[in-house]
Amino acid sequence: MNSAVWSCAYSPDGTSFAVGLESGNIHVYSTLNWEMIRTLKGHTHEIRRLVYSPDGKLVCSGSWDKTVRLWDMESGKCQCLLNHASEVRFVAYSPHGDQVASASNDNKIRLWDPATGLCCQILSGHEDKAVCVVYSPKGNQLASGSDDCTVRLWNVVAKECSHIFVGHSRRIMAIVFSPQGNQVASASLDTTIRLWDVESEHCRHILEGHSSFVCDVMYSLNGDQVFSGSNDGTVRVWDAQSGTCSHTMTGHGLGIACVAYSPKGDVVASGSFDTTVRLWNVSVGDSQHISSGHSQLVGSIKSSPKGNLIASCSMDFSIRLWDAETGVCLKVLGGHVGPVLSVTFSPQGSQIASGGADKTVRLWDIDTGTCKHILTDHTNRVNSVAYSLPQGDQVASAGEDKTVQLWDAATGEHCGTLHGHADEVTSVVYSPDGSMVAISSKDKTMRLWNVGTMTCINIFQGHLDLVQDVVFSPQGDQLASASYDGSVKLWNLATRSCCLTLYGHLTIESVVFSPKGDLLASCSPDRTVRLWEVASGQCRAVVQNFQGTVYDVEWIPTSDANYLVTGCEDGSVLKWQVINEEGQCHVKLCWAVTNGQLMLEGTSTKGVRGLTPLNKRLLKQRSIMGGMGGYWSSQVRWAIAKTMMVYAYRIPRWVLALIMLLELTVLIVFVKALMWIGQ
């Protein structure tokens, strides 16, 4: 899925699962293998609510496009279209399937005959927008919630309001009857869930614990438990009798819009604005299935020491673990409250460290997927994290606050601070023996530190622009640095001097040595990855099968072959095999995950392909791969991502429109320049 999830629902027999998206589409999945079996298209705005008919033959959807649609599940066609005068927020089927209720922004509840599509009754009484509506198990009552902060009970037969529950201080987001029909649960923007007794008309419990508003609420099949999904990114399980929270399930990168309970009673599904649906084991609170990839650019990607796992982090606030062989997403780690900018494995492969724009460093247990420590000494965003070698007993983090912080990996205690750079620190890495730390900075220098004495050993100067990345060779005798001046420099640690400079990119995001140390890989906003021979400095291959900036590249340690993995601007993660045949370097795409879809490939890229005559002229002049227009388009998006996405998580639409206009203007100028060069 590449769109936010607004609603989800199980079929009555539990064999299918429907997901309503912000795009207006409805995806229907088989619960046997979780493959998508159908897409329902017709709505033009987000699907606010989905519900199956009692016999499972129809799905009813309410949308912001002011319509309610009834879909035939066998044919996938829209059987009935019900028009509202205002945006539809909620829909519900009666238990017998002979009536549909809808709640709308016009403050009213409408009752429809699904057979004829005619409105048979309008219930008025709410003083503000009607947000949600639900039938009682017997179908003789309706409950509705509103922006007026009240819950109303309606007699369906008499078509009148029988009671008003008052207690919430903000909008009612969702309501549900207990299976016995003796209770109503309401979720609100005031961050609470209230359990109301239908007979006594009193509030039995106020469930408090969410740190943000509650978007949806659901009872278990026997009514003993209540499940709530919140904008704080968590699903909570509550005891309906005592009102206490028994489980808190974390993992989503953004807020949760909806929750659904499986008919078998063993799984709870949650749909989120991070474009994923997660399935939770009710008894233990573990996530069983995740149906998506990254929704925004991937800023950092790392391979586990054994090469069996890949970790990626993204501007979508999440960290994902992938099976390196198959490309299947195994886990999603959620907890950062801003874009995640860096991720790395511990040397033993049992932990992950991540750094983000929320100014925190987080240490994760891979087996459980839980966050063990949150480290908070940075005063600005964290750009890079690294474990010490070979034991991994220390973690270093580099920040925009011009410092590198050192932490105890086991306890999370702060061990020290490295000062000295005049500008933002971009990257940090330990030497193979763990005795030194190399740091790169926007002040155009790298610094080499002795970890034991906490003293600066040397300052490397030579780059003409900020240094984005630095890495040790596997033997520990060389450093490689990547800069926005378009060069990769190799430094001899014995002489502390530059021994080789590699040109080809315009700017460079990341550089990394191969496991044997004979090759270097570099990636760039020019949408390419370059492979360099360390001994000669020769560029052996250029990979340009990318749709945007390549932000990170990593070698996967294997004994039988050379593999690369890349993280890109479009949110994709790609695995490549590097093949040396008869003195030529070939790069073959193994698999790619983009917008949640896994694609297996077998095509090979030999050297440079697809160059136009103009590209060749530019190549001779500047040693550039690909078109300049694509490069500058990527540069503009890079600037947007690194500034606005980090500092303002929700950008007003007029600002986005202005940015798009600016990007278009820049592209037009450079296209005209290219035409002039080609004349």
Short mmCIF file of C-alpha atoms in Angstrom, two decimals, residues 18-260:
data_model
loop_
_atom_site.label_atom_id
_atom_site.label_comp_id
_atom_site.label_asym_id
_atom_site.label_seq_id
_atom_site.Cartn_x
_atom_site.Cartn_y
_atom_site.Cartn_z
CA ALA A 18 -10.94 -5.18 3.40
CA VAL A 19 -8.81 -2.05 3.71
CA GLY A 20 -10.04 1.46 2.89
CA LEU A 21 -7.34 3.86 1.73
CA GLU A 22 -6.86 7.62 1.59
CA SER A 23 -6.72 7.32 -2.20
CA GLY A 24 -10.37 6.20 -2.27
CA ASN A 25 -9.56 2.62 -3.27
CA ILE A 26 -10.52 -0.48 -1.30
CA HIS A 27 -8.11 -3.42 -1.21
CA VAL A 28 -9.51 -6.86 -0.39
CA TYR A 29 -7.09 -9.53 0.91
CA SER A 30 -7.40 -13.25 1.46
CA THR A 31 -6.60 -14.09 5.08
CA LEU A 32 -5.24 -17.49 4.03
CA ASN A 33 -2.08 -16.09 2.40
CA TRP A 34 -2.62 -12.31 2.73
CA GLU A 35 -2.49 -11.81 -1.00
CA MET A 36 -4.62 -9.03 -2.48
CA ILE A 37 -7.54 -10.57 -4.39
CA ARG A 38 -9.45 -7.47 -5.48
CA THR A 39 -9.33 -3.68 -5.69
CA LEU A 40 -12.60 -1.74 -5.55
CA LYS A 41 -12.43 1.62 -7.32
CA GLY A 42 -15.08 4.32 -7.40
CA HIS A 43 -14.66 6.69 -4.49
CA THR A 44 -12.73 9.87 -5.18
CA HIS A 45 -11.67 10.64 -1.58
CA GLU A 46 -10.59 8.67 1.48
CA ILE A 47 -12.70 5.78 2.77
CA ARG A 48 -13.72 6.79 6.28
CA ARG A 49 -15.46 3.52 7.20
CA LEU A 50 -15.88 -0.02 5.87
CA VAL A 51 -18.29 -2.72 7.03
CA TYR A 52 -19.35 -6.11 5.65
CA SER A 53 -22.99 -7.11 5.41
CA PRO A 54 -23.96 -9.87 7.91
CA ASP A 55 -23.90 -12.50 5.13
CA GLY A 56 -20.52 -11.24 3.82
CA LYS A 57 -21.79 -10.78 0.27
CA LEU A 58 -21.60 -6.99 0.32
CA VAL A 59 -19.23 -4.33 1.63
CA CYS A 60 -20.54 -0.91 2.58
CA SER A 61 -18.13 2.05 2.36
CA GLY A 62 -18.56 5.65 3.46
CA SER A 63 -16.31 8.29 1.96
CA TRP A 64 -15.33 11.93 2.17
CA ASP A 65 -16.69 12.24 -1.39
CA LYS A 66 -20.23 12.46 0.15
CA THR A 67 -21.29 8.98 -0.98
CA VAL A 68 -22.03 5.58 0.51
CA ARG A 69 -21.37 2.65 -1.81
CA LEU A 70 -22.48 -0.99 -1.59
CA TRP A 71 -20.05 -3.37 -3.29
CA ASP A 72 -20.77 -6.90 -4.49
CA MET A 73 -17.88 -9.04 -3.26
CA GLU A 74 -18.24 -11.69 -5.93
CA SER A 75 -18.11 -9.36 -8.92
CA GLY A 76 -16.28 -6.40 -7.33
CA LYS A 77 -18.84 -4.01 -8.80
CA CYS A 78 -20.65 -1.16 -7.07
CA GLN A 79 -24.22 -2.37 -6.59
CA CYS A 80 -25.71 0.76 -5.05
CA LEU A 81 -24.70 4.41 -4.69
CA LEU A 82 -26.19 6.48 -1.85
CA ASN A 83 -25.64 10.24 -2.05
CA HIS A 84 -25.19 12.51 0.97
CA ALA A 85 -25.35 16.28 1.09
CA SER A 86 -22.12 16.36 3.07
CA GLU A 87 -19.01 14.26 3.78
CA VAL A 88 -19.70 10.74 5.14
CA ARG A 89 -17.75 9.82 8.25
CA PHE A 90 -19.21 6.45 9.28
CA VAL A 91 -21.41 3.59 8.05
CA ALA A 92 -22.97 0.58 9.80
CA TYR A 93 -25.05 -2.45 8.80
CA SER A 94 -28.00 -3.57 10.91
CA PRO A 95 -27.59 -7.12 12.34
CA HIS A 96 -30.17 -8.49 9.90
CA GLY A 97 -28.68 -6.68 6.90
CA ASP A 98 -31.94 -4.94 6.00
CA GLN A 99 -30.75 -1.44 6.88
CA VAL A 100 -27.65 0.75 6.57
CA ALA A 101 -26.94 3.75 8.81
CA SER A 102 -24.57 6.58 7.88
CA ALA A 103 -23.21 9.55 9.85
CA SER A 104 -22.36 12.78 8.08
CA ASN A 105 -20.94 16.25 8.50
CA ASP A 106 -24.47 17.67 8.14
CA ASN A 107 -25.09 16.67 11.82
CA LYS A 108 -27.56 13.94 10.80
CA ILE A 109 -27.84 10.14 10.86
CA ARG A 110 -29.45 8.65 7.77
CA LEU A 111 -31.06 5.19 7.58
CA TRP A 112 -31.08 3.52 4.15
CA ASP A 113 -32.77 0.53 2.55
CA PRO A 114 -29.87 -1.32 0.86
CA ALA A 115 -32.25 -3.13 -1.50
CA THR A 116 -33.70 0.02 -3.03
CA GLY A 117 -31.05 2.62 -2.16
CA LEU A 118 -33.71 4.91 -0.72
CA CYS A 119 -33.32 6.93 2.50
CA CYS A 120 -36.06 5.78 4.86
CA GLN A 121 -35.34 8.02 7.87
CA ILE A 122 -33.23 10.98 8.99
CA LEU A 123 -32.32 11.24 12.69
CA SER A 124 -31.65 14.81 13.86
CA GLY A 125 -30.53 16.01 17.25
CA HIS A 126 -26.75 16.37 17.31
CA GLU A 127 -25.66 19.99 17.54
CA ASP A 128 -22.50 19.40 15.51
CA LYS A 129 -21.13 16.96 12.92
CA ALA A 130 -22.23 13.32 13.28
CA VAL A 131 -18.98 11.35 13.39
CA CYS A 132 -19.91 7.70 14.04
CA VAL A 133 -22.90 5.37 14.28
CA VAL A 134 -23.42 1.70 15.24
CA TYR A 135 -26.32 -0.74 15.70
CA SER A 136 -26.92 -2.72 18.88
CA PRO A 137 -26.58 -6.54 18.57
CA LYS A 138 -30.39 -6.93 18.43
CA GLY A 139 -30.76 -4.07 15.97
CA ASN A 140 -33.41 -2.24 18.02
CA GLN A 141 -31.06 0.57 19.04
CA LEU A 142 -28.53 2.90 17.44
CA ALA A 143 -25.67 4.74 19.11
CA SER A 144 -24.13 7.82 17.51
CA GLY A 145 -21.22 10.09 18.41
CA SER A 146 -20.66 13.69 17.42
CA ASP A 147 -18.42 16.72 17.42
CA ASP A 148 -20.77 18.04 20.13
CA CYS A 149 -18.92 15.63 22.54
CA THR A 150 -22.05 13.54 23.22
CA VAL A 151 -23.12 9.97 22.57
CA ARG A 152 -26.81 9.53 21.71
CA LEU A 153 -28.91 6.36 21.96
CA TRP A 154 -31.73 6.06 19.42
CA ASN A 155 -34.77 3.80 19.35
CA VAL A 156 -34.77 2.43 15.79
CA VAL A 157 -38.46 1.52 15.82
CA ALA A 158 -39.70 4.81 17.30
CA LYS A 159 -36.94 6.72 15.43
CA GLU A 160 -36.28 9.00 18.40
CA CYS A 161 -33.42 9.72 20.82
CA SER A 162 -33.82 7.77 24.06
CA HIS A 163 -30.77 9.04 25.96
CA ILE A 164 -27.74 11.34 25.74
CA PHE A 165 -24.43 10.35 27.36
CA VAL A 166 -22.39 13.39 28.43
CA GLY A 167 -18.81 13.22 29.73
CA HIS A 168 -16.26 13.54 26.96
CA SER A 169 -14.65 16.96 26.55
CA ARG A 170 -13.88 16.66 22.82
CA ARG A 171 -15.16 15.00 19.63
CA ILE A 172 -16.35 11.38 19.72
CA MET A 173 -14.22 9.46 17.20
CA ALA A 174 -15.77 5.97 17.40
CA ILE A 175 -18.40 3.99 19.29
CA VAL A 176 -19.28 0.30 19.63
CA PHE A 177 -21.81 -1.86 21.50
CA SER A 178 -20.60 -4.76 23.61
CA PRO A 179 -21.63 -8.20 22.22
CA GLN A 180 -24.27 -8.46 24.96
CA GLY A 181 -25.61 -5.01 24.10
CA ASN A 182 -25.48 -3.82 27.73
CA GLN A 183 -22.52 -1.48 27.24
CA VAL A 184 -21.37 1.18 24.78
CA ALA A 185 -17.70 2.12 24.41
CA SER A 186 -16.82 5.55 23.04
CA ALA A 187 -13.40 6.82 21.89
CA SER A 188 -12.61 10.51 21.87
CA LEU A 189 -10.18 13.24 20.92
CA ASP A 190 -9.77 13.82 24.67
CA THR A 191 -7.44 10.70 24.65
CA THR A 192 -9.89 8.57 26.71
CA ILE A 193 -12.29 5.70 26.15
CA ARG A 194 -15.51 5.65 28.18
CA LEU A 195 -17.61 2.56 28.92
CA TRP A 196 -21.29 3.42 29.32
CA ASP A 197 -23.95 1.20 30.94
CA VAL A 198 -27.02 1.14 28.68
CA GLU A 199 -29.46 0.23 31.47
CA SER A 200 -28.32 2.63 34.20
CA GLU A 201 -27.12 5.26 31.69
CA HIS A 202 -23.98 5.85 33.78
CA CYS A 203 -20.29 5.82 32.84
CA ARG A 204 -18.78 2.65 34.33
CA HIS A 205 -15.12 3.25 33.47
CA ILE A 206 -12.88 5.94 31.99
CA LEU A 207 -9.92 4.24 30.26
CA GLU A 208 -6.87 6.50 30.37
CA GLY A 209 -3.38 5.78 29.06
CA HIS A 210 -3.11 6.91 25.45
CA SER A 211 -0.95 9.98 24.94
CA SER A 212 -2.91 11.21 21.92
CA PHE A 213 -6.49 11.06 20.67
CA VAL A 214 -8.19 7.66 20.28
CA CYS A 215 -9.36 6.96 16.71
CA ASP A 216 -11.14 3.62 17.05
CA VAL A 217 -12.44 1.17 19.65
CA MET A 218 -13.63 -2.46 19.50
CA TYR A 219 -14.91 -5.15 21.90
CA SER A 220 -13.66 -8.75 21.94
CA LEU A 221 -16.13 -11.49 20.94
CA ASN A 222 -17.06 -12.29 24.55
CA GLY A 223 -17.05 -8.66 25.65
CA ASP A 224 -14.34 -9.17 28.28
CA GLN A 225 -11.79 -6.97 26.51
CA VAL A 226 -11.75 -3.61 24.77
CA PHE A 227 -9.24 -2.72 22.03
CA SER A 228 -8.34 0.86 21.22
CA GLY A 229 -6.20 2.39 18.46
CA SER A 230 -4.71 5.83 18.96
CA ASN A 231 -2.86 8.56 17.15
CA ASP A 232 0.05 7.80 19.51
CA GLY A 233 0.75 4.75 17.28
CA THR A 234 -0.29 2.11 19.84
CA VAL A 235 -3.05 -0.46 20.23
CA ARG A 236 -4.12 -0.99 23.84
CA VAL A 237 -6.00 -3.94 25.32
CA TRP A 238 -8.28 -3.17 28.28
CA ASP A 239 -10.15 -5.34 30.77
CA ALA A 240 -13.81 -4.36 30.32
CA GLN A 241 -14.70 -5.25 33.92
CA SER A 242 -11.90 -3.50 35.80
CA GLY A 243 -10.97 -0.83 33.24
CA THR A 244 -7.24 -1.63 33.48
CA CYS A 245 -4.83 -1.87 30.52
CA SER A 246 -3.39 -5.37 30.08
CA HIS A 247 -1.34 -4.92 26.86
CA THR A 248 0.16 -2.06 24.87
CA MET A 249 1.14 -3.04 21.33
CA THR A 250 3.66 -0.82 19.56
CA GLY A 251 5.13 -0.94 16.07
CA HIS A 252 3.37 1.54 13.82
CA GLY A 253 5.41 4.52 12.68
CA LEU A 254 2.42 6.88 12.70
CA GLY A 255 -1.02 7.14 14.26
CA ILE A 256 -3.59 4.34 14.07
CA ALA A 257 -6.82 5.12 12.21
CA CYS A 258 -8.76 1.88 12.70
CA VAL A 259 -8.85 -1.48 14.49
CA ALA A 260 -10.74 -4.67 13.60
#
